[in-house]
mmCIF file of C-alpha atoms in Angstrom:
data_model
loop_
_atom_site.group_PDB
_atom_site.id
_atom_site.type_symbol
_atom_site.label_atom_id
_atom_site.label_comp_id
_atom_site.label_asym_id
_atom_site.label_seq_id
_atom_site.Cartn_x
_atom_site.Cartn_y
_atom_site.Cartn_z
ATOM 1 C CA MET A 1 91.436 -200.121 -58.740
ATOM 2 C CA ARG A 2 93.029 -198.485 -61.788
ATOM 3 C CA MET A 3 91.875 -199.646 -65.180
ATOM 4 C CA THR A 4 94.544 -200.284 -67.808
ATOM 5 C CA ARG A 5 93.933 -199.844 -71.517
ATOM 6 C CA ARG A 6 93.820 -203.635 -71.822
ATOM 7 C CA ASP A 7 91.002 -203.693 -69.260
ATOM 8 C CA LEU A 8 89.272 -200.948 -71.185
ATOM 9 C CA LEU A 9 89.425 -202.912 -74.435
ATOM 10 C CA LYS A 10 87.941 -205.900 -72.652
ATOM 11 C CA THR A 11 85.118 -203.814 -71.256
ATOM 12 C CA LEU A 12 84.311 -202.378 -74.657
ATOM 13 C CA GLY A 13 84.378 -205.798 -76.301
ATOM 14 C CA VAL A 14 86.617 -204.753 -79.173
ATOM 15 C CA GLY A 15 86.424 -206.968 -82.222
ATOM 16 C CA GLY A 16 89.532 -208.406 -83.851
ATOM 17 C CA ALA A 17 92.110 -211.075 -83.254
ATOM 18 C CA ALA A 18 92.331 -212.088 -79.615
ATOM 19 C CA VAL A 19 94.701 -214.189 -77.591
ATOM 20 C CA LEU A 20 93.258 -216.129 -74.658
ATOM 21 C CA ILE A 21 95.632 -216.229 -71.695
ATOM 22 C CA GLY A 22 94.010 -217.973 -68.764
ATOM 23 C CA THR A 23 90.575 -216.391 -68.581
ATOM 24 C CA GLU A 24 91.720 -212.990 -69.882
ATOM 25 C CA ARG A 25 91.404 -211.859 -73.499
ATOM 26 C CA ARG A 26 94.282 -209.751 -74.767
ATOM 27 C CA TRP A 27 93.710 -208.059 -78.081
ATOM 28 C CA ALA A 28 96.522 -208.317 -80.626
ATOM 29 C CA LEU A 29 96.279 -204.908 -82.266
ATOM 30 C CA ALA A 30 97.504 -204.275 -85.790
ATOM 31 C CA THR A 31 100.373 -201.971 -86.670
ATOM 32 C CA THR A 32 99.806 -198.252 -87.055
ATOM 33 C CA GLY A 33 98.323 -196.879 -90.247
ATOM 34 C CA THR A 34 95.164 -195.228 -91.587
ATOM 35 C CA TYR A 35 91.775 -196.632 -90.656
ATOM 36 C CA SER A 36 88.371 -195.626 -92.019
ATOM 37 C CA ILE A 37 85.191 -195.712 -89.977
ATOM 38 C CA PRO A 38 83.394 -198.915 -91.070
ATOM 39 C CA SER A 39 80.444 -198.467 -93.394
ATOM 40 C CA SER A 40 78.495 -200.807 -91.108
ATOM 41 C CA ILE A 41 78.141 -197.919 -88.618
ATOM 42 C CA PRO A 42 75.137 -195.846 -89.772
ATOM 43 C CA ALA A 43 76.312 -192.407 -90.901
ATOM 44 C CA ASP A 44 72.923 -190.776 -91.464
ATOM 45 C CA GLY A 45 72.141 -189.763 -87.866
ATOM 46 C CA SER A 46 69.215 -192.167 -87.631
ATOM 47 C CA VAL A 47 70.330 -194.190 -84.591
ATOM 48 C CA ASP A 48 72.690 -193.743 -81.649
ATOM 49 C CA VAL A 49 76.100 -195.142 -82.657
ATOM 50 C CA THR A 50 78.189 -193.974 -79.690
ATOM 51 C CA ASP A 51 79.058 -197.493 -78.545
ATOM 52 C CA ALA A 52 79.895 -198.651 -82.073
ATOM 53 C CA LEU A 53 82.240 -195.704 -82.595
ATOM 54 C CA LYS A 54 83.919 -196.261 -79.216
ATOM 55 C CA THR A 55 84.418 -199.938 -79.988
ATOM 56 C CA PHE A 56 85.985 -199.183 -83.344
ATOM 57 C CA LEU A 57 88.232 -196.415 -82.011
ATOM 58 C CA ALA A 58 89.424 -198.656 -79.191
ATOM 59 C CA SER A 59 90.553 -201.220 -81.777
ATOM 60 C CA VAL A 60 92.712 -198.733 -83.662
ATOM 61 C CA PRO A 61 96.381 -198.790 -82.561
ATOM 62 C CA ASP A 62 98.000 -195.744 -81.027
ATOM 63 C CA GLY A 63 99.837 -193.641 -83.573
ATOM 64 C CA SER A 64 97.188 -194.176 -86.253
ATOM 65 C CA THR A 65 94.995 -191.888 -88.332
ATOM 66 C CA VAL A 66 91.228 -192.395 -88.304
ATOM 67 C CA LEU A 67 89.292 -191.172 -91.345
ATOM 68 C CA PHE A 68 85.644 -190.223 -90.922
ATOM 69 C CA PRO A 69 83.542 -190.183 -94.107
ATOM 70 C CA ALA A 70 83.293 -186.707 -95.583
ATOM 71 C CA GLY A 71 80.032 -185.045 -94.548
ATOM 72 C CA ALA A 72 78.777 -187.984 -92.467
ATOM 73 C CA VAL A 73 76.367 -187.510 -89.540
ATOM 74 C CA TYR A 74 76.781 -189.800 -86.533
ATOM 75 C CA ARG A 75 74.291 -189.682 -83.709
ATOM 76 C CA ILE A 76 76.007 -189.794 -80.301
ATOM 77 C CA ASP A 77 73.512 -189.653 -77.447
ATOM 78 C CA LYS A 78 76.174 -190.927 -75.002
ATOM 79 C CA THR A 79 79.733 -189.663 -74.478
ATOM 80 C CA LEU A 80 82.267 -190.467 -77.176
ATOM 81 C CA TRP A 81 85.347 -190.770 -75.001
ATOM 82 C CA LEU A 82 88.949 -191.768 -75.556
ATOM 83 C CA LEU A 83 90.960 -192.813 -72.505
ATOM 84 C CA GLY A 84 94.748 -192.797 -72.330
ATOM 85 C CA ARG A 85 95.346 -192.813 -76.098
ATOM 86 C CA ASN A 86 98.566 -191.664 -77.713
ATOM 87 C CA GLY A 87 99.328 -190.294 -81.166
ATOM 88 C CA LEU A 88 95.881 -190.643 -82.739
ATOM 89 C CA VAL A 89 94.745 -188.283 -85.489
ATOM 90 C CA LEU A 90 90.983 -188.063 -86.015
ATOM 91 C CA GLU A 91 90.345 -186.638 -89.489
ATOM 92 C CA GLY A 92 86.724 -185.526 -89.392
ATOM 93 C CA GLN A 93 86.477 -184.298 -92.992
ATOM 94 C CA GLY A 94 83.375 -182.339 -92.056
ATOM 95 C CA THR A 95 81.697 -185.128 -90.114
ATOM 96 C CA THR A 96 78.972 -184.103 -87.658
ATOM 97 C CA LEU A 97 78.576 -185.776 -84.263
ATOM 98 C CA ARG A 98 75.049 -184.959 -83.131
ATOM 99 C CA CYS A 99 73.332 -185.526 -79.782
ATOM 100 C CA VAL A 100 69.560 -185.885 -80.139
ATOM 101 C CA ASP A 101 68.474 -187.034 -76.664
ATOM 102 C CA ARG A 102 69.946 -185.019 -73.812
ATOM 103 C CA ASP A 103 68.496 -187.393 -71.197
ATOM 104 C CA VAL A 104 70.491 -190.462 -72.240
ATOM 105 C CA ALA A 105 73.169 -191.305 -69.650
ATOM 106 C CA PRO A 106 76.763 -190.891 -70.881
ATOM 107 C CA GLY A 107 77.694 -194.576 -70.615
ATOM 108 C CA PHE A 108 80.778 -194.020 -68.453
ATOM 109 C CA ILE A 109 82.555 -196.943 -66.873
ATOM 110 C CA ASP A 110 84.235 -196.816 -63.470
ATOM 111 C CA ALA A 111 87.707 -195.763 -64.642
ATOM 112 C CA PRO A 112 90.240 -193.150 -63.512
ATOM 113 C CA GLY A 113 89.637 -189.791 -65.125
ATOM 114 C CA LEU A 114 86.039 -190.441 -66.104
ATOM 115 C CA PRO A 115 83.166 -188.857 -64.178
ATOM 116 C CA PRO A 116 81.334 -191.317 -61.924
ATOM 117 C CA PRO A 117 78.569 -193.152 -63.795
ATOM 118 C CA ARG A 118 76.099 -192.137 -61.077
ATOM 119 C CA MET A 119 76.118 -188.561 -62.394
ATOM 120 C CA GLY A 120 73.764 -189.573 -65.175
ATOM 121 C CA ALA A 121 72.832 -187.215 -67.991
ATOM 122 C CA ILE A 122 74.183 -184.076 -66.290
ATOM 123 C CA GLY A 123 77.681 -185.565 -66.498
ATOM 124 C CA LYS A 124 77.541 -186.285 -70.202
ATOM 125 C CA ARG A 125 80.131 -184.714 -72.479
ATOM 126 C CA HIS A 126 79.781 -185.151 -76.209
ATOM 127 C CA VAL A 127 83.461 -185.712 -77.122
ATOM 128 C CA MET A 128 85.893 -186.316 -74.281
ATOM 129 C CA LEU A 129 89.655 -186.940 -74.249
ATOM 130 C CA VAL A 130 90.933 -188.280 -70.919
ATOM 131 C CA GLY A 131 94.656 -188.555 -70.261
ATOM 132 C CA CYS A 132 95.500 -188.605 -73.967
ATOM 133 C CA THR A 133 98.812 -187.450 -75.463
ATOM 134 C CA ASP A 134 99.915 -186.229 -78.884
ATOM 135 C CA MET A 135 96.361 -186.205 -80.220
ATOM 136 C CA THR A 136 94.883 -184.229 -83.122
ATOM 137 C CA LEU A 137 91.194 -183.693 -83.863
ATOM 138 C CA ARG A 138 90.586 -182.043 -87.206
ATOM 139 C CA GLY A 139 87.395 -181.068 -89.003
ATOM 140 C CA LEU A 140 84.864 -182.499 -86.525
ATOM 141 C CA THR A 141 81.582 -180.755 -85.733
ATOM 142 C CA VAL A 142 79.646 -181.423 -82.523
ATOM 143 C CA ILE A 143 75.986 -180.437 -82.263
ATOM 144 C CA GLY A 144 74.348 -180.672 -78.848
ATOM 145 C CA ALA A 145 70.703 -181.015 -77.848
ATOM 146 C CA ASN A 146 69.983 -177.522 -76.525
ATOM 147 C CA PRO A 147 67.185 -175.997 -78.640
ATOM 148 C CA ILE A 148 67.554 -172.524 -77.110
ATOM 149 C CA ALA A 149 71.333 -172.286 -76.732
ATOM 150 C CA GLY A 150 72.958 -168.886 -77.031
ATOM 151 C CA ALA A 151 73.099 -165.454 -75.419
ATOM 152 C CA ARG A 152 69.478 -165.436 -74.319
ATOM 153 C CA ASP A 153 67.292 -166.125 -71.312
ATOM 154 C CA GLY A 154 66.642 -169.804 -70.615
ATOM 155 C CA ALA A 155 69.688 -171.153 -72.461
ATOM 156 C CA TYR A 156 71.419 -172.176 -69.223
ATOM 157 C CA ASP A 157 69.922 -175.248 -67.553
ATOM 158 C CA PRO A 158 71.829 -176.505 -64.468
ATOM 159 C CA ASP A 159 70.391 -179.992 -64.916
ATOM 160 C CA TYR A 160 72.468 -180.414 -68.102
ATOM 161 C CA GLU A 161 75.297 -177.914 -67.614
ATOM 162 C CA PHE A 162 78.202 -180.345 -68.087
ATOM 163 C CA GLN A 163 77.123 -181.457 -71.563
ATOM 164 C CA HIS A 164 80.133 -179.841 -73.230
ATOM 165 C CA GLY A 165 80.931 -180.051 -76.911
ATOM 166 C CA PHE A 166 84.575 -181.023 -76.315
ATOM 167 C CA GLN A 167 86.308 -181.744 -73.035
ATOM 168 C CA ILE A 168 90.043 -182.274 -72.634
ATOM 169 C CA ARG A 169 90.713 -183.742 -69.207
ATOM 170 C CA GLY A 170 94.383 -184.258 -68.460
ATOM 171 C CA GLY A 171 96.941 -185.349 -70.994
ATOM 172 C CA ALA A 172 99.354 -183.317 -73.075
ATOM 173 C CA ARG A 173 99.969 -182.037 -76.575
ATOM 174 C CA ILE A 174 96.381 -181.999 -77.766
ATOM 175 C CA THR A 175 95.404 -180.140 -80.956
ATOM 176 C CA LEU A 176 91.916 -179.161 -82.117
ATOM 177 C CA THR A 177 91.932 -177.582 -85.548
ATOM 178 C CA GLY A 178 89.015 -176.730 -87.789
ATOM 179 C CA CYS A 179 86.542 -178.180 -85.279
ATOM 180 C CA SER A 180 83.129 -176.737 -84.386
ATOM 181 C CA SER A 181 80.604 -176.923 -81.581
ATOM 182 C CA TYR A 182 76.998 -175.724 -81.640
ATOM 183 C CA ASP A 183 73.892 -175.886 -79.439
ATOM 184 C CA THR A 184 75.410 -177.422 -76.314
ATOM 185 C CA HIS A 185 73.905 -177.319 -72.831
ATOM 186 C CA GLY A 186 77.404 -176.959 -71.409
ATOM 187 C CA ASP A 187 80.560 -175.277 -72.693
ATOM 188 C CA ALA A 188 81.801 -175.467 -76.256
ATOM 189 C CA LEU A 189 85.238 -176.483 -74.920
ATOM 190 C CA GLN A 190 86.381 -177.285 -71.391
ATOM 191 C CA VAL A 191 90.012 -177.972 -70.478
ATOM 192 C CA SER A 192 90.751 -179.445 -67.041
ATOM 193 C CA GLY A 193 92.630 -182.146 -65.126
ATOM 194 C CA GLN A 194 96.113 -180.575 -65.432
ATOM 195 C CA ALA A 195 96.041 -180.771 -69.224
ATOM 196 C CA SER A 196 99.067 -179.158 -70.837
ATOM 197 C CA ASP A 197 100.222 -177.956 -74.248
ATOM 198 C CA VAL A 198 96.786 -177.618 -75.825
ATOM 199 C CA LEU A 199 96.455 -175.867 -79.178
ATOM 200 C CA VAL A 200 93.053 -174.794 -80.542
ATOM 201 C CA SER A 201 93.084 -173.087 -83.938
ATOM 202 C CA GLY A 202 90.641 -172.263 -86.689
ATOM 203 C CA CYS A 203 87.656 -173.502 -84.663
ATOM 204 C CA HIS A 204 84.070 -172.240 -84.476
ATOM 205 C CA PHE A 205 82.237 -172.335 -81.136
ATOM 206 C CA GLU A 206 78.704 -170.961 -81.208
ATOM 207 C CA ARG A 207 75.451 -171.189 -79.238
ATOM 208 C CA THR A 208 76.144 -172.667 -75.818
ATOM 209 C CA GLY A 209 74.143 -173.164 -72.642
ATOM 210 C CA ARG A 210 77.090 -172.207 -70.450
ATOM 211 C CA GLN A 211 80.586 -170.862 -71.307
ATOM 212 C CA GLY A 212 82.300 -170.635 -74.648
ATOM 213 C CA LEU A 213 85.710 -171.663 -73.305
ATOM 214 C CA SER A 214 86.025 -173.019 -69.755
ATOM 215 C CA LEU A 215 89.549 -173.385 -68.361
ATOM 216 C CA THR A 216 89.726 -174.875 -64.878
ATOM 217 C CA ASP A 217 93.086 -176.657 -64.542
ATOM 218 C CA CYS A 218 95.580 -176.437 -67.404
ATOM 219 C CA THR A 219 98.976 -175.126 -68.478
ATOM 220 C CA ARG A 220 100.235 -173.812 -71.816
ATOM 221 C CA LEU A 221 97.027 -173.421 -73.775
ATOM 222 C CA THR A 222 96.606 -171.360 -76.950
ATOM 223 C CA VAL A 223 93.317 -170.538 -78.679
ATOM 224 C CA SER A 224 93.855 -168.670 -81.929
ATOM 225 C CA ASP A 225 92.106 -167.685 -85.156
ATOM 226 C CA SER A 226 88.755 -168.998 -83.925
ATOM 227 C CA TYR A 227 85.205 -167.709 -83.475
ATOM 228 C CA ILE A 228 83.502 -167.807 -80.061
ATOM 229 C CA GLY A 229 80.036 -166.248 -79.936
ATOM 230 C CA ASP A 230 76.355 -166.403 -79.010
ATOM 231 C CA ILE A 231 77.354 -167.646 -75.573
ATOM 232 C CA ALA A 232 74.915 -168.091 -72.663
ATOM 233 C CA ARG A 233 77.405 -167.066 -69.984
ATOM 234 C CA ALA A 234 81.077 -165.978 -70.390
ATOM 235 C CA GLY A 235 82.946 -166.086 -73.658
ATOM 236 C CA CYS A 236 86.024 -167.359 -71.828
ATOM 237 C CA ASP A 237 85.822 -168.379 -68.183
ATOM 238 C CA ILE A 238 89.098 -169.063 -66.371
ATOM 239 C CA GLU A 239 87.867 -170.423 -63.078
ATOM 240 C CA PRO A 240 89.879 -172.895 -61.008
ATOM 241 C CA PRO A 241 87.190 -174.090 -58.575
ATOM 242 C CA VAL A 242 89.625 -174.952 -55.775
ATOM 243 C CA PRO A 243 92.839 -173.174 -54.695
ATOM 244 C CA ASP A 244 95.218 -175.975 -55.732
ATOM 245 C CA TRP A 245 94.010 -176.045 -59.350
ATOM 246 C CA THR A 246 95.951 -173.756 -61.680
ATOM 247 C CA VAL A 247 95.460 -172.087 -65.040
ATOM 248 C CA GLN A 248 98.644 -170.572 -66.430
ATOM 249 C CA ASP A 249 100.412 -169.678 -69.669
ATOM 250 C CA VAL A 250 97.239 -169.006 -71.656
ATOM 251 C CA VAL A 251 97.227 -167.194 -75.003
ATOM 252 C CA LEU A 252 93.965 -166.019 -76.599
ATOM 253 C CA GLU A 253 95.026 -164.536 -79.920
ATOM 254 C CA ARG A 254 93.434 -163.306 -83.171
ATOM 255 C CA ASN A 255 89.987 -164.626 -82.274
ATOM 256 C CA VAL A 256 86.633 -163.085 -83.118
ATOM 257 C CA TRP A 257 84.278 -162.864 -80.133
ATOM 258 C CA GLY A 258 80.538 -162.651 -80.716
ATOM 259 C CA PRO A 259 77.694 -161.860 -78.294
ATOM 260 C CA THR A 260 77.796 -163.142 -74.708
ATOM 261 C CA LYS A 261 75.103 -163.068 -72.042
ATOM 262 C CA LEU A 262 77.636 -162.357 -69.288
ATOM 263 C CA HIS A 263 81.254 -161.196 -69.461
ATOM 264 C CA LEU A 264 83.392 -161.504 -72.546
ATOM 265 C CA PHE A 265 86.248 -162.734 -70.328
ATOM 266 C CA SER A 266 86.025 -163.791 -66.708
ATOM 267 C CA ALA A 267 88.663 -165.088 -64.298
ATOM 268 C CA GLY A 268 86.915 -165.925 -61.059
ATOM 269 C CA GLY A 269 87.251 -168.888 -58.748
ATOM 270 C CA LYS A 270 89.448 -169.367 -55.698
ATOM 271 C CA GLY A 271 93.110 -168.730 -55.027
ATOM 272 C CA PRO A 272 95.986 -166.830 -56.680
ATOM 273 C CA ASN A 273 96.186 -169.559 -59.294
ATOM 274 C CA VAL A 274 95.702 -167.771 -62.616
ATOM 275 C CA ARG A 275 99.050 -166.756 -64.094
ATOM 276 C CA ASN A 276 100.491 -165.380 -67.302
ATOM 277 C CA VAL A 277 97.395 -164.768 -69.438
ATOM 278 C CA ARG A 278 97.747 -162.948 -72.775
ATOM 279 C CA PHE A 279 94.747 -161.557 -74.676
ATOM 280 C CA LEU A 280 96.154 -160.371 -78.002
ATOM 281 C CA SER A 281 94.818 -158.977 -81.288
ATOM 282 C CA ASN A 282 91.257 -160.159 -80.764
ATOM 283 C CA GLN A 283 88.178 -158.590 -82.342
ATOM 284 C CA MET A 284 84.800 -157.913 -80.722
ATOM 285 C CA PRO A 285 82.645 -156.517 -83.559
ATOM 286 C CA THR A 286 79.391 -156.640 -81.577
ATOM 287 C CA PRO A 287 79.094 -154.781 -78.245
ATOM 288 C CA SER A 288 80.360 -157.059 -75.473
ATOM 289 C CA HIS A 289 80.115 -157.078 -71.705
ATOM 290 C CA ALA A 290 83.112 -156.416 -69.494
ATOM 291 C CA TRP A 291 86.470 -158.168 -69.244
ATOM 292 C CA VAL A 292 86.789 -159.057 -65.552
ATOM 293 C CA VAL A 293 89.509 -160.621 -63.401
ATOM 294 C CA THR A 294 88.674 -161.323 -59.777
ATOM 295 C CA ARG A 295 90.018 -163.708 -57.210
ATOM 296 C CA GLY A 296 86.716 -163.880 -55.383
ATOM 297 C CA ALA A 297 85.623 -162.150 -52.205
ATOM 298 C CA ASN A 298 85.134 -165.112 -49.872
ATOM 299 C CA ALA A 299 87.539 -166.431 -47.267
ATOM 300 C CA ALA A 300 88.457 -169.494 -49.312
ATOM 301 C CA ALA A 301 89.728 -167.211 -52.057
ATOM 302 C CA ALA A 302 91.992 -165.146 -49.840
ATOM 303 C CA GLY A 303 95.727 -164.816 -50.263
ATOM 304 C CA GLY A 304 97.982 -163.989 -53.188
ATOM 305 C CA TYR A 305 97.417 -162.155 -56.442
ATOM 306 C CA ARG A 306 96.601 -163.265 -59.958
ATOM 307 C CA GLY A 307 98.809 -162.231 -62.853
ATOM 308 C CA PRO A 308 100.593 -161.215 -64.924
ATOM 309 C CA PHE A 309 98.083 -160.241 -67.639
ATOM 310 C CA LEU A 310 98.878 -158.736 -71.034
ATOM 311 C CA VAL A 311 95.935 -157.185 -72.899
ATOM 312 C CA ALA A 312 97.218 -155.789 -76.180
ATOM 313 C CA ASN A 313 96.132 -154.711 -79.660
ATOM 314 C CA ASN A 314 92.509 -155.778 -79.369
ATOM 315 C CA VAL A 315 89.708 -154.022 -81.261
ATOM 316 C CA GLY A 316 86.080 -153.950 -80.190
ATOM 317 C CA LEU A 317 83.120 -152.414 -78.438
ATOM 318 C CA PHE A 318 81.789 -152.632 -74.900
ATOM 319 C CA ALA A 319 78.060 -152.422 -74.299
ATOM 320 C CA SER A 320 77.840 -150.815 -70.865
ATOM 321 C CA GLY A 321 79.713 -150.155 -67.653
ATOM 322 C CA SER A 322 83.476 -150.253 -67.318
ATOM 323 C CA GLY A 323 85.366 -152.095 -69.995
ATOM 324 C CA ILE A 324 87.882 -153.929 -67.805
ATOM 325 C CA GLY A 325 87.962 -154.732 -64.115
ATOM 326 C CA PHE A 326 90.714 -156.248 -61.973
ATOM 327 C CA ARG A 327 90.548 -157.373 -58.369
ATOM 328 C CA ALA A 328 93.426 -158.989 -56.431
ATOM 329 C CA ALA A 329 95.723 -158.951 -59.448
ATOM 330 C CA GLU A 330 99.215 -157.718 -60.283
ATOM 331 C CA GLY A 331 101.575 -157.291 -63.195
ATOM 332 C CA ILE A 332 99.028 -155.970 -65.711
ATOM 333 C CA THR A 333 99.759 -154.337 -69.060
ATOM 334 C CA VAL A 334 96.941 -152.850 -71.165
ATOM 335 C CA THR A 335 98.292 -151.371 -74.383
ATOM 336 C CA GLY A 336 97.415 -150.572 -77.975
ATOM 337 C CA ASN A 337 93.742 -151.500 -77.697
ATOM 338 C CA VAL A 338 90.824 -149.826 -79.460
ATOM 339 C CA TRP A 339 88.022 -150.571 -76.994
ATOM 340 C CA ARG A 340 85.171 -148.106 -77.054
ATOM 341 C CA ARG A 341 81.978 -147.877 -75.077
ATOM 342 C CA VAL A 342 78.764 -147.602 -77.091
ATOM 343 C CA GLY A 343 75.545 -145.877 -76.056
ATOM 344 C CA SER A 344 74.921 -142.684 -74.128
ATOM 345 C CA TYR A 345 77.988 -140.855 -72.883
ATOM 346 C CA ARG A 346 78.014 -140.529 -69.107
ATOM 347 C CA ARG A 347 80.383 -138.848 -66.720
ATOM 348 C CA SER A 348 82.117 -140.831 -63.982
ATOM 349 C CA MET A 349 82.489 -143.884 -66.231
ATOM 350 C CA PRO A 350 86.036 -145.342 -66.028
ATOM 351 C CA ALA A 351 87.564 -147.570 -68.679
ATOM 352 C CA ILE A 352 89.363 -149.707 -66.058
ATOM 353 C CA MET A 353 88.277 -150.402 -62.479
ATOM 354 C CA LEU A 354 90.887 -151.462 -59.923
ATOM 355 C CA ASP A 355 90.408 -153.080 -56.521
ATOM 356 C CA ASP A 356 93.451 -154.368 -54.608
ATOM 357 C CA VAL A 357 95.672 -154.218 -57.693
ATOM 358 C CA HIS A 358 99.460 -153.890 -57.543
ATOM 359 C CA GLY A 359 101.199 -152.830 -60.730
ATOM 360 C CA ILE A 360 99.269 -151.870 -63.868
ATOM 361 C CA SER A 361 100.227 -149.846 -66.913
ATOM 362 C CA ALA A 362 97.681 -148.565 -69.484
ATOM 363 C CA THR A 363 99.284 -146.987 -72.551
ATOM 364 C CA ASN A 364 98.226 -145.849 -76.014
ATOM 365 C CA ASN A 365 94.673 -147.162 -75.888
ATOM 366 C CA ASP A 366 91.649 -145.670 -77.637
ATOM 367 C CA MET A 367 89.076 -145.789 -74.836
ATOM 368 C CA ARG A 368 86.596 -143.205 -76.051
ATOM 369 C CA GLY A 369 83.187 -143.445 -74.472
ATOM 370 C CA TYR A 370 84.792 -143.338 -71.013
ATOM 371 C CA ASP A 371 85.616 -140.138 -69.159
ATOM 372 C CA ARG A 372 88.681 -141.465 -67.332
ATOM 373 C CA VAL A 373 91.173 -144.299 -67.555
ATOM 374 C CA TYR A 374 90.983 -145.631 -63.979
ATOM 375 C CA ARG A 375 88.686 -145.806 -61.035
ATOM 376 C CA VAL A 376 90.918 -146.778 -58.123
ATOM 377 C CA ASP A 377 90.442 -147.706 -54.500
ATOM 378 C CA PRO A 378 93.544 -145.903 -53.158
ATOM 379 C CA SER A 379 93.507 -147.826 -49.912
ATOM 380 C CA ASP A 380 94.696 -151.056 -51.504
ATOM 381 C CA CYS A 381 96.020 -150.177 -54.997
ATOM 382 C CA TYR A 382 99.464 -148.909 -55.893
ATOM 383 C CA ASP A 383 101.861 -148.594 -58.824
ATOM 384 C CA TYR A 384 99.258 -147.752 -61.465
ATOM 385 C CA THR A 385 100.265 -145.593 -64.422
ATOM 386 C CA GLU A 386 98.757 -144.452 -67.711
ATOM 387 C CA SER A 387 99.871 -142.456 -70.748
ATOM 388 C CA GLY A 388 98.882 -141.764 -74.329
ATOM 389 C CA ASN A 389 95.269 -142.914 -73.949
ATOM 390 C CA LEU A 390 92.257 -141.399 -75.741
ATOM 391 C CA ILE A 391 89.181 -140.883 -73.548
ATOM 392 C CA GLY A 392 86.031 -138.742 -73.683
ATOM 393 C CA ARG A 393 83.080 -138.718 -76.037
ATOM 394 C CA GLY A 394 83.561 -141.001 -79.019
ATOM 395 C CA PRO A 395 81.841 -141.708 -82.351
ATOM 396 C CA GLU A 396 79.656 -144.425 -80.808
ATOM 397 C CA ASN A 397 78.257 -142.137 -78.101
ATOM 398 C CA PHE A 398 75.163 -139.947 -78.043
#
């Protein structure tokens, strides 16, 4: 049975004026405006206030602005989730939402869009928007409960891997600006559930137990002018887990990417369902691992090609191996990048590896540290061209 917002308010026990109709309470919400978090909710991080914050937020009318106290610290050991809200602006003003106990269950109810309560602590997200529209989160910092998060051994723990900093599940026109996430067991940000028109700008995502950005089912997403680094797995992982989920119209632009344990960018998963991805004017000042697009080699992943991809005007260093790899992809343009390989110079090291790729152009790139532009499997690749690229020994090689 689907739960309406009225049912949700009842479940949460929202305070305020109520009208009793039969045996059902219906809350008479005030008009839109600006609402401050009540001072009765402890803002020093001493006790878990997840339920108190959810109750207050549920009482605020759609279309309102919620002001958090500047510099406050709220302890949220459960999931702070908003379900089906419209037009809310959460002004964090530097507020920190901190999880202390990773083993506390998320407190989900049985409602559409929420993970099943039986998942327990593994299913906890720290801040979660479900089916929301026209929402803005500004100036909020999430700190998880992973003491060894980051690009190091032991940071990833599968028992807690879904404890993401922020999750956007479904909905449309969601903006995160000036937000931060640190020390999570899961991803800094996950976007799923056919979410659309998501804008992330000026954010800082650091020290995760899994991915930096995880995109599994979304359309028209832009991440710009942000930092993503010290990541336990991939910096950005585009991975629809089933063939009928889609990630398309993604722009990753003017970001700074820090260290990652695995790939800087990865597009795995199943199906030909990753389309129109643009990686533009990003910086990778510390040596990164490869940028890899693959449809997957198992039978469930068969059929179709991913693309197009535009990789342009990026500057950075690769630590080892080939810089970019594509498998089962088409419509690829790699141009104007300064991507160099650091370390010892070795022969037979291509800048770009191709496997079952149809249509790629590499032009005017500085790819020094590699001795060739492509390594190609000629049996299943065609229409690959290159011109104006710099290769060979570079200043970072010895």
